[in-house]
Short mmCIF file of C-alpha atoms in Angstrom, two decimals:
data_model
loop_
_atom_site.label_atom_id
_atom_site.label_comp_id
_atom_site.label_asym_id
_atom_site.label_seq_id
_atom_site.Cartn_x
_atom_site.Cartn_y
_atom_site.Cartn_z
CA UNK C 1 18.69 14.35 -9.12
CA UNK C 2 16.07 16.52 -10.91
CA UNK C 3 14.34 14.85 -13.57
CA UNK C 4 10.94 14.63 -15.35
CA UNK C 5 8.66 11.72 -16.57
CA UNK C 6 9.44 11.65 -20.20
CA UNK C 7 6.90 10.78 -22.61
CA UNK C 8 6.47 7.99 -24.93
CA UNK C 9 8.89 7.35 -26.71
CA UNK C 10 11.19 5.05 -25.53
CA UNK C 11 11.18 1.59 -25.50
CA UNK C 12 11.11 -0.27 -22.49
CA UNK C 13 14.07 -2.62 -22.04
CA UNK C 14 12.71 -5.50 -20.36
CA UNK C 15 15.63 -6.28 -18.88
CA UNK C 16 19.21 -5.29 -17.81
CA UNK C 17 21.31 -4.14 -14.72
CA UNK C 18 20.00 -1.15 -14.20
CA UNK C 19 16.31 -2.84 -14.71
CA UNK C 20 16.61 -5.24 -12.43
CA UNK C 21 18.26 -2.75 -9.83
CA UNK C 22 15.17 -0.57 -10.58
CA UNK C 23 12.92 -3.71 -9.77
CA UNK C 24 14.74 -4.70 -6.76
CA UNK C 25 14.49 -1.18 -5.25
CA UNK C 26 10.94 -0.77 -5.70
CA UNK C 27 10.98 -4.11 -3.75
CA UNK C 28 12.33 -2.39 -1.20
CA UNK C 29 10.19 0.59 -1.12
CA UNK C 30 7.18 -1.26 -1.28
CA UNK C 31 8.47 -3.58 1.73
CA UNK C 32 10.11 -0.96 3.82
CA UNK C 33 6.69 1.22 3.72
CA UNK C 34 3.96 -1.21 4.04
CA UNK C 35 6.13 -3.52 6.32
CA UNK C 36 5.79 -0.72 8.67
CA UNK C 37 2.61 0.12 7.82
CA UNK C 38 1.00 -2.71 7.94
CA UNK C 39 2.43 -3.91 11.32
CA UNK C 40 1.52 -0.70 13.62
CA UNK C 41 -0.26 -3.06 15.73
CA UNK C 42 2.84 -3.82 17.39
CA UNK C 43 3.82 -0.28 17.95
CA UNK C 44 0.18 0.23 18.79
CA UNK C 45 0.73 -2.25 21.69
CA UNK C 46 3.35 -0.09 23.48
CA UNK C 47 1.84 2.92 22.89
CA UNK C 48 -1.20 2.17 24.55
CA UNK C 49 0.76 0.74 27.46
CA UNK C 50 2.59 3.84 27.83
CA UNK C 51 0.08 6.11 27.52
CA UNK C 52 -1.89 4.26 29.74
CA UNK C 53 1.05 4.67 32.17
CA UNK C 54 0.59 8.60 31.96
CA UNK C 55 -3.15 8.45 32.70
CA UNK C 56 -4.38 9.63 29.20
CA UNK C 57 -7.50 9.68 28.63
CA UNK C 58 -9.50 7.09 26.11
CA UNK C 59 -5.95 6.16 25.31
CA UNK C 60 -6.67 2.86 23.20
CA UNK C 61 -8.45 5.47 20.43
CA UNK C 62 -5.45 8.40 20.83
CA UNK C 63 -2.95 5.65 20.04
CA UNK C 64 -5.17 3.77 17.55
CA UNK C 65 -5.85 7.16 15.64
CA UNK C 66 -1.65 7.72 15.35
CA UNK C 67 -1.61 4.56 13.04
CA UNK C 68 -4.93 5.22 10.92
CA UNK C 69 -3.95 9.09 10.42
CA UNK C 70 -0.69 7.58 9.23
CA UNK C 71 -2.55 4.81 6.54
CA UNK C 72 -5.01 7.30 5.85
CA UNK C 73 -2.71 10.05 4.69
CA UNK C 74 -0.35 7.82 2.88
CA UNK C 75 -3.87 7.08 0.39
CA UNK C 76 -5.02 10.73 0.50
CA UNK C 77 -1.82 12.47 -1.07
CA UNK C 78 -1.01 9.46 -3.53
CA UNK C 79 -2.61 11.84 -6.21
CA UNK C 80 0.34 15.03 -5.13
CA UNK C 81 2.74 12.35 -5.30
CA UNK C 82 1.59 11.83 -8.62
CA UNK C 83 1.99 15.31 -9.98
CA UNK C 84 4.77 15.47 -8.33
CA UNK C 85 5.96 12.49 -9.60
CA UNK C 86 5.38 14.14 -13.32
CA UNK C 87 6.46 17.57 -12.72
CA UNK C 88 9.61 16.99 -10.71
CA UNK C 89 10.70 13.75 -11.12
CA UNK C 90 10.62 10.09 -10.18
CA UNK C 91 14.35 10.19 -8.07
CA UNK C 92 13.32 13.39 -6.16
CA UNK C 93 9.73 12.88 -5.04
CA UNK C 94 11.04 9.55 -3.96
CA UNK C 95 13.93 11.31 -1.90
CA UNK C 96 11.48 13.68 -0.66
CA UNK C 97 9.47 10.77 0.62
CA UNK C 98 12.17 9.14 2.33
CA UNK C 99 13.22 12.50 3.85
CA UNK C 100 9.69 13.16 5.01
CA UNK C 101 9.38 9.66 6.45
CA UNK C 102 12.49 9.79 8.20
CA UNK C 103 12.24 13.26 9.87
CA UNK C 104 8.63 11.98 11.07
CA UNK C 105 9.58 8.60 12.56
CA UNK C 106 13.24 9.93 14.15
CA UNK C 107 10.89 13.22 15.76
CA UNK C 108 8.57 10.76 16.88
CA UNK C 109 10.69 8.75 19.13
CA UNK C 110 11.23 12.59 21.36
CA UNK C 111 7.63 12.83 21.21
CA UNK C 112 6.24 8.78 22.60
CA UNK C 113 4.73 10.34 25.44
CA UNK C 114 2.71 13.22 23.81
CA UNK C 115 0.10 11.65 21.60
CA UNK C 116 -1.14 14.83 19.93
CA UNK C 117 2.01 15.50 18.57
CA UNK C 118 2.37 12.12 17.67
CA UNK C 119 -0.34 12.88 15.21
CA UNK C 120 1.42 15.13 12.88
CA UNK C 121 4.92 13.41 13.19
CA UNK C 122 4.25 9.94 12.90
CA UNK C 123 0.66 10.40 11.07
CA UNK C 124 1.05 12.81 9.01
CA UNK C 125 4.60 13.63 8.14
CA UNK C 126 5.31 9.84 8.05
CA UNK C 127 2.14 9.79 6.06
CA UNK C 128 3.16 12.07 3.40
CA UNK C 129 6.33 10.83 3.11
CA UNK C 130 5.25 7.19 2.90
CA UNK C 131 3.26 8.35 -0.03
CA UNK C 132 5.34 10.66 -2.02
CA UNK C 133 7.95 7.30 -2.19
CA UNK C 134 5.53 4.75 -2.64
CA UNK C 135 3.76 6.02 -5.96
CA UNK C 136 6.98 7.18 -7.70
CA UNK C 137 8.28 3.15 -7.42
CA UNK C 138 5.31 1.89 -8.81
CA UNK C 139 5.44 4.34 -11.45
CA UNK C 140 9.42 3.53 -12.97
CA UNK C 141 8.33 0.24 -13.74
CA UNK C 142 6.46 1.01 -16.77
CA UNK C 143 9.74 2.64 -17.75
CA UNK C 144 11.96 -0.27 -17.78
CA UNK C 145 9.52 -3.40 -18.20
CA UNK C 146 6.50 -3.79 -20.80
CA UNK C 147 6.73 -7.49 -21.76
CA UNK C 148 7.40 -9.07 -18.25
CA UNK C 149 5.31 -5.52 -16.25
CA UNK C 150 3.18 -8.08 -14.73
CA UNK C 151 5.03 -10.22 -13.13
CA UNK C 152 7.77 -7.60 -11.96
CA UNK C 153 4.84 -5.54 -10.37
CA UNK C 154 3.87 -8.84 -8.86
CA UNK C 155 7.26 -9.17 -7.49
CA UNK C 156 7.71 -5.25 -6.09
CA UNK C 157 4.36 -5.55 -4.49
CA UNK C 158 5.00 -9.22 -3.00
CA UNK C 159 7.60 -6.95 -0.86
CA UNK C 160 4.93 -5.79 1.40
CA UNK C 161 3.36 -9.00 1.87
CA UNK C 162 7.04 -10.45 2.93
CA UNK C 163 8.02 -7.35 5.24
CA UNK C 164 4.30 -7.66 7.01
CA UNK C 165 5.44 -11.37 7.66
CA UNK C 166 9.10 -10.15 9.13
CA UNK C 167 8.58 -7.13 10.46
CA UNK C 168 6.55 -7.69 13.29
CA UNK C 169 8.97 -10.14 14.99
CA UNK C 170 11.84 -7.25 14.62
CA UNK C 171 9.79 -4.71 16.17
CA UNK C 172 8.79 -7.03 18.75
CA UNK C 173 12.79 -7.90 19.22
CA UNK C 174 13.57 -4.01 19.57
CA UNK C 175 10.41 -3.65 21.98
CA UNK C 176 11.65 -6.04 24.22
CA UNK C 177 15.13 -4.98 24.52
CA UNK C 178 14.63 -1.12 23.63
CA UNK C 179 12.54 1.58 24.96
CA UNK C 180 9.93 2.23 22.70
CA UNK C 181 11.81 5.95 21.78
CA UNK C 182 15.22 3.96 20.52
CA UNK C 183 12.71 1.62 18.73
CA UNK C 184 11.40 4.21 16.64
CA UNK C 185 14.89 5.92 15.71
CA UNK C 186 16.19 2.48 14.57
CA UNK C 187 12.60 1.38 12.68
CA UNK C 188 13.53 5.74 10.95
CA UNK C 189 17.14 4.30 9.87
CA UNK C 190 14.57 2.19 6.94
CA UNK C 191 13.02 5.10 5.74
CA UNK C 192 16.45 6.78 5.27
CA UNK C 193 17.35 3.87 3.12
CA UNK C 194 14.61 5.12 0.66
CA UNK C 195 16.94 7.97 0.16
CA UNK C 196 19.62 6.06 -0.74
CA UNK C 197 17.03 3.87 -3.07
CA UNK C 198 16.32 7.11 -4.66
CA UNK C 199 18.61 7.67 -7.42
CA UNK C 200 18.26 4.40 -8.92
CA UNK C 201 14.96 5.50 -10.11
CA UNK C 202 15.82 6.81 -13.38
CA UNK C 203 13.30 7.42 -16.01
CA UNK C 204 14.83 6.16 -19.33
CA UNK C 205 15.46 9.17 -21.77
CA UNK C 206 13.19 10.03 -24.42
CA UNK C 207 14.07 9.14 -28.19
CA UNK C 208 15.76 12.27 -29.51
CA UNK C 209 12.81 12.48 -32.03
CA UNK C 210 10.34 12.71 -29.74
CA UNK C 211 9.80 16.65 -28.76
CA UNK C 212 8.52 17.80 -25.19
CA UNK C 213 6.08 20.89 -26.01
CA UNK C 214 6.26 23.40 -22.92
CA UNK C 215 2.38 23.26 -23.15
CA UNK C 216 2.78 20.30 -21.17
CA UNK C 217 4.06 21.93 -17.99
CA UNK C 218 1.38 24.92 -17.91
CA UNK C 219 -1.28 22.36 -16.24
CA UNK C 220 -0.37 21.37 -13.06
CA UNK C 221 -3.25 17.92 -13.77
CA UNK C 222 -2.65 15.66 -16.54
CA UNK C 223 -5.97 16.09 -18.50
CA UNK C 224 -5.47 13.56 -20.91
CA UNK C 225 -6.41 10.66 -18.22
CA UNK C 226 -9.57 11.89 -17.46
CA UNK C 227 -10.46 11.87 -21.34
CA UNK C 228 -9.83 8.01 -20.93
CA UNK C 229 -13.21 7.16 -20.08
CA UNK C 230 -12.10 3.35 -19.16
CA UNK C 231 -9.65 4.78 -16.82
CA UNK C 232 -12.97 6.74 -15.16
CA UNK C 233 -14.55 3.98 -14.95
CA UNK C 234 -11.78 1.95 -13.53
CA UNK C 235 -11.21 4.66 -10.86
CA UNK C 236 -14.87 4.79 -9.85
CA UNK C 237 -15.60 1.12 -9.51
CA UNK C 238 -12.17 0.06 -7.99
CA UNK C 239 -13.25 2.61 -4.31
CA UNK C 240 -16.52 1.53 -4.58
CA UNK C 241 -16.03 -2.30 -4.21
CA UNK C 242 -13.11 -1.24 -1.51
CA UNK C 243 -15.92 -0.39 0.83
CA UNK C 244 -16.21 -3.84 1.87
CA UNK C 245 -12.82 -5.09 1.22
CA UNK C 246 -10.90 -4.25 4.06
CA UNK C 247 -13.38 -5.50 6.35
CA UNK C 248 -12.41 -9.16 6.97
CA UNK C 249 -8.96 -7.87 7.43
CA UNK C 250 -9.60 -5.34 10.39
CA UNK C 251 -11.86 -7.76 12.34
CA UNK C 252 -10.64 -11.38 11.15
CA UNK C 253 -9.10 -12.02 14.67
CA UNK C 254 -11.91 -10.86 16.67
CA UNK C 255 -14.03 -12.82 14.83
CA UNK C 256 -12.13 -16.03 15.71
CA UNK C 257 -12.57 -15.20 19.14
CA UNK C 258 -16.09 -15.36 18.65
CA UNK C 259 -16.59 -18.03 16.59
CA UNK C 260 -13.61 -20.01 17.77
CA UNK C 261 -12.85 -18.93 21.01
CA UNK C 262 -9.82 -22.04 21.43
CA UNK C 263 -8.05 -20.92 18.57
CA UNK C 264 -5.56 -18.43 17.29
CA UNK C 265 -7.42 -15.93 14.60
CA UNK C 266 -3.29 -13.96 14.07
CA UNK C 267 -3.01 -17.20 12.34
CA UNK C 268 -5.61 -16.51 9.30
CA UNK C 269 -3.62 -12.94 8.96
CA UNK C 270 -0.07 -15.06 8.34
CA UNK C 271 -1.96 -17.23 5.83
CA UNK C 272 -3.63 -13.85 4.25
CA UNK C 273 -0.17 -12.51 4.23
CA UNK C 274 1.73 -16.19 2.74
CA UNK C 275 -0.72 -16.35 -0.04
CA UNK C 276 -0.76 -12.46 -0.66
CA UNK C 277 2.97 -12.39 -2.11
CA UNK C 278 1.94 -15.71 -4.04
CA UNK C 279 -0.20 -14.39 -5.70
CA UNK C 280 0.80 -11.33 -6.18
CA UNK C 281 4.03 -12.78 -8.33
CA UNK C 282 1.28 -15.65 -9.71
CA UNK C 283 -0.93 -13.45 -11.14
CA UNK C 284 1.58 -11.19 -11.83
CA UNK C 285 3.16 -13.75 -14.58
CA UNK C 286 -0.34 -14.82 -15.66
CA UNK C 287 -1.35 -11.23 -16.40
CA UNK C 288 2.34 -10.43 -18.75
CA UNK C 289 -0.44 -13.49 -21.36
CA UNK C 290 -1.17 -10.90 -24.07
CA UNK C 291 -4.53 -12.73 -24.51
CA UNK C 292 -5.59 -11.92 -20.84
CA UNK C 293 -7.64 -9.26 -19.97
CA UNK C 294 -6.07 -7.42 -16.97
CA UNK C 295 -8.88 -5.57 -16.04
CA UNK C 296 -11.32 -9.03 -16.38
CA UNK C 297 -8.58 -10.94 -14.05
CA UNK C 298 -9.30 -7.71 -11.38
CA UNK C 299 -12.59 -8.33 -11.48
CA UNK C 300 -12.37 -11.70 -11.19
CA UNK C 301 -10.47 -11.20 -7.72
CA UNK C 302 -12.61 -9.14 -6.43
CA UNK C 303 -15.43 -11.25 -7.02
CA UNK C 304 -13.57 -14.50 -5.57
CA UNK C 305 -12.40 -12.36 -2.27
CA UNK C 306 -16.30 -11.17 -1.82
CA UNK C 307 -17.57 -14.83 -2.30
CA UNK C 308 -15.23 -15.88 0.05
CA UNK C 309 -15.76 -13.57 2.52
CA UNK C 310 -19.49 -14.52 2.41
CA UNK C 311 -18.49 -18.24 3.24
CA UNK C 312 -16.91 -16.92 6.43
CA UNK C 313 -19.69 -16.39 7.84
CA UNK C 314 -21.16 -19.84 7.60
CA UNK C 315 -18.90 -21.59 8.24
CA UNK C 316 -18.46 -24.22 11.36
CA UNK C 317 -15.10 -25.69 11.11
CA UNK C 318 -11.54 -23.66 11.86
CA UNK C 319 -9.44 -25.12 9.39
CA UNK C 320 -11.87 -24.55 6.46
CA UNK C 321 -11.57 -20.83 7.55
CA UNK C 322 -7.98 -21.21 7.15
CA UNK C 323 -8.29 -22.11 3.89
CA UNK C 324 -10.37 -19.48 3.19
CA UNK C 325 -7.96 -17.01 4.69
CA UNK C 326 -5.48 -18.78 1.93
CA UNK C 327 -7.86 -18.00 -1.10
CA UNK C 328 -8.47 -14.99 0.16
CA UNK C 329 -4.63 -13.98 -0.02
CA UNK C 330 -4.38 -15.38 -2.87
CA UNK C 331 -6.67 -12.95 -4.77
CA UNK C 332 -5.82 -10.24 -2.82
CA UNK C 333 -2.52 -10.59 -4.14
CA UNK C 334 -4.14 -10.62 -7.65
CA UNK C 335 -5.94 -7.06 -7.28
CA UNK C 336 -3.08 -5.29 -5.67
CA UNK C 337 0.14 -6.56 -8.69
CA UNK C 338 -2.32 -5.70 -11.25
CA UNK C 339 -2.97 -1.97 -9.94
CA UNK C 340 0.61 -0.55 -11.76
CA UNK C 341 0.11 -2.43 -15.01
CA UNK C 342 -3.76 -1.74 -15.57
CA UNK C 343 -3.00 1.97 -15.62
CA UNK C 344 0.00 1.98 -17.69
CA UNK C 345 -2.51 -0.13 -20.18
CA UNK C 346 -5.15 2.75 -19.81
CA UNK C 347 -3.45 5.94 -19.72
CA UNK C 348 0.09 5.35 -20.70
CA UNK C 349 3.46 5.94 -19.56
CA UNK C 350 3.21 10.15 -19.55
CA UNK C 351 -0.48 9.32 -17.67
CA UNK C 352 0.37 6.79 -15.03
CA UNK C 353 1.93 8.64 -12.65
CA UNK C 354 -1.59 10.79 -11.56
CA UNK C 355 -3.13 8.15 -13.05
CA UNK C 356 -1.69 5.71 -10.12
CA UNK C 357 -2.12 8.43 -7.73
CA UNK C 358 -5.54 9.56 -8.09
CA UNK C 359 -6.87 5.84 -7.61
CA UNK C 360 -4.77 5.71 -4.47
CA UNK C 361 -6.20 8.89 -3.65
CA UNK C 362 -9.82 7.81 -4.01
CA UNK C 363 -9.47 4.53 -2.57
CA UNK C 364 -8.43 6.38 0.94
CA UNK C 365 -12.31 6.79 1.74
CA UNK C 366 -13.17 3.98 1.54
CA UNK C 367 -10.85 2.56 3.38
CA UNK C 368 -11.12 4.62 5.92
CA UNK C 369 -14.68 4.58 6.15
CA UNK C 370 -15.47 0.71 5.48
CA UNK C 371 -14.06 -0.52 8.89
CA UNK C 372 -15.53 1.90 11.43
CA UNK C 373 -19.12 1.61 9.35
CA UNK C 374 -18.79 -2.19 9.58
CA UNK C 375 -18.15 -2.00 13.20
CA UNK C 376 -20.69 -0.09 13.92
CA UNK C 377 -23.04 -2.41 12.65
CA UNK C 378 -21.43 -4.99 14.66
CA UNK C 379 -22.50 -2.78 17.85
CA UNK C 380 -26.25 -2.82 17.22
CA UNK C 381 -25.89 -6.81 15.79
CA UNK C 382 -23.38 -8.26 18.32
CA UNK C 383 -22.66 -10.36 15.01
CA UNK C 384 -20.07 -9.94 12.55
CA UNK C 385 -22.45 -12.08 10.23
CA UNK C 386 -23.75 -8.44 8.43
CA UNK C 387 -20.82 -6.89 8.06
CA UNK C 388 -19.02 -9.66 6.49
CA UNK C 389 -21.97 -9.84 4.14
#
């Protein structure tokens, strides 16, 4: 299974089998990771319960910290899983991944009722592994699409939005009828499928023409991207504006219950998560326009999901926040398909790998950082009208 990212040279086919098999498994990756991901609440729930159970102390923030060590590190190492990605190969870093992943999550379930070690199991090794297969399936694309990249990213992305939507019923199926130890080895059994997903990823050879100097493998960092300077610039800007972006998503629901105490606020996270995939495979198609400027349509998201956001707080009426909540998945759908593509655009196929990564990498902080800092504020306010500004 060892292989390299080739360089240029070879044309993309656009099409095909084994293209469309590539797509679909990136789907899968992309849904099977951030499906999980995404949904820890759930787990979240039981954990508390049980540690509760065994008297641990400030349990709500040991079992909260499992799920944001696991998010957090899945960002953080995107850039190894980019060099990895380029100096080992697409098909093994992913198998690594899946490997990693599925050792943390099956260890975990043995582990339920000692939190600390929950912490390098299911955040960390889970983390790592989650990352290592993630970036490698965004990265093949580039290899087997060019004319339609847009809208297949679009696609492959949309995965998470659709496994966010389905997953938490099935964990809440295995909850209720499983301990939450047997509900951990079955929720591992996905991350061995990215194993299996693995060898599908196969870069396409090289034109015979087209030389690989050794030169290239004595740097462990691709240089060449950071000569780019739009792909600086692009890295720099995308973490900054982050800082505020995940905020409406972390404290949507509690808002509702402050602003609308007689409603349901896990209903403006299913119509985040509805319009998400939309738009991700929307904007994905609009993007494949030669005459569009990927970067501009970015931009253009970001500034629609900040005005937006604004209007939330202003707002008197429930259902006009719901269709906020729908424009807001909408463009958020729009940033996230257009992350693969833009850097393919900037830095090329033998860049995007670390390319991908090291934006991943950077955008970790902020997300990280954004929610706790916004709640704070919310502590000395008692309003959510400041943050969400």
């Amino acid at each position: 299974m060892s292989d390299v990212t080739p360089v240029v040279g070879a044309a993309a086919p656009d099409g095909g089998s084994r293209a469309w098999l590539v797509m679909i498994g990136s789907f899968l990756c992309n849904g099977l990771i951030f499906g999980l991901i995404n949904t820890y609440s759930v787990i979240y729930s039981r954990l508390h319960k049980d540690l509760e159970a065994d008297q641990v102390p400030d349990a709500s923030s040991k079992a909260a910290l499992v799920g944001s060590l696991a998010i957090g590190t899945t960002f953080f190492l995107s850039p190894i899983a980019g060099i990895l990605t380029d100096k080992i190969g697409v098909r093994l870093t992913t198998f690594l991944g899946g490997l990693l992943a599925f050792v943390g999550l099956f260890s975990s379930s043995y582990l339920t009722h000692k939190v600390e070690a929950l912490y390098l199991t299911y955040g960390v090794m889970f983390g790592i592994g989650a990352s290592l297969a993630y970036t490698p399936s965004l990265v093949i694309l580039g290899h087997y699409f060019q004319k339609y990249l847009g809208l297949v990213n679009g696609f492959v992305t949309a995965g998470s939005s659709i496994f966010t939507i389905v997953m938490p019923h099935f964990i809440d199926l295995l909850l209720r009828n499983l301990e939450l130890p047997s509900t951990l080895r079955c929720l591992s059994l996905f991350m061995a499928a990215l194993m299996v997903i693995a060898p599908l990823f196969k870069p396409i050879t090289p034109s015979k023409n087209v030389k690989l100097e050794k030169s290239e493998f004595k740097s462990l960092l691709n240089a060449g991207i950071w000569k780019e300077k739009r792909y600086v610039i692009w890295a720099t800007v995308i973490p900054i504006a982050l800082f505020g972006y995940f905020v409406p998503y972390v404290y949507m629901v509690e808002f509702v219950q402050t602003r609308f105490p007689d409603e349901d606020g896990k209903i403006l996270v299913t119509c985040l998560g509805l319009t998400s995939g939309l738009g991700r495979i929307i904007f994905g198609k609009i993007a494949d326009n030669p005459r569009v400027d990927r970067i501009f349509l970015q931009q253009l998201s970001f500034v629609c999901i900040g005005v937006l956001t604004m209007l939330m707080t202003v707002t008197h009426k429930f259902f006009i926040l719901e269709l906020i909540a729908l424009g807001m998945g909408l463009f958020d759908g729009c940033f996230i398909s257009l992350l693969g593509p833009i850097a393919f655009d900037l830095c090329g196929q033998s860049g995007a790998g670390q390319a991908i990564g090291f934006l991943l990498g950077f955008c970790s902080l902020p997300l990280t950082i954004g929610p706790p800092l916004a709640g704070m504020i919310y502590d000395h306010t008692k309003s959510y009208t400041l943050p969400f500004l």
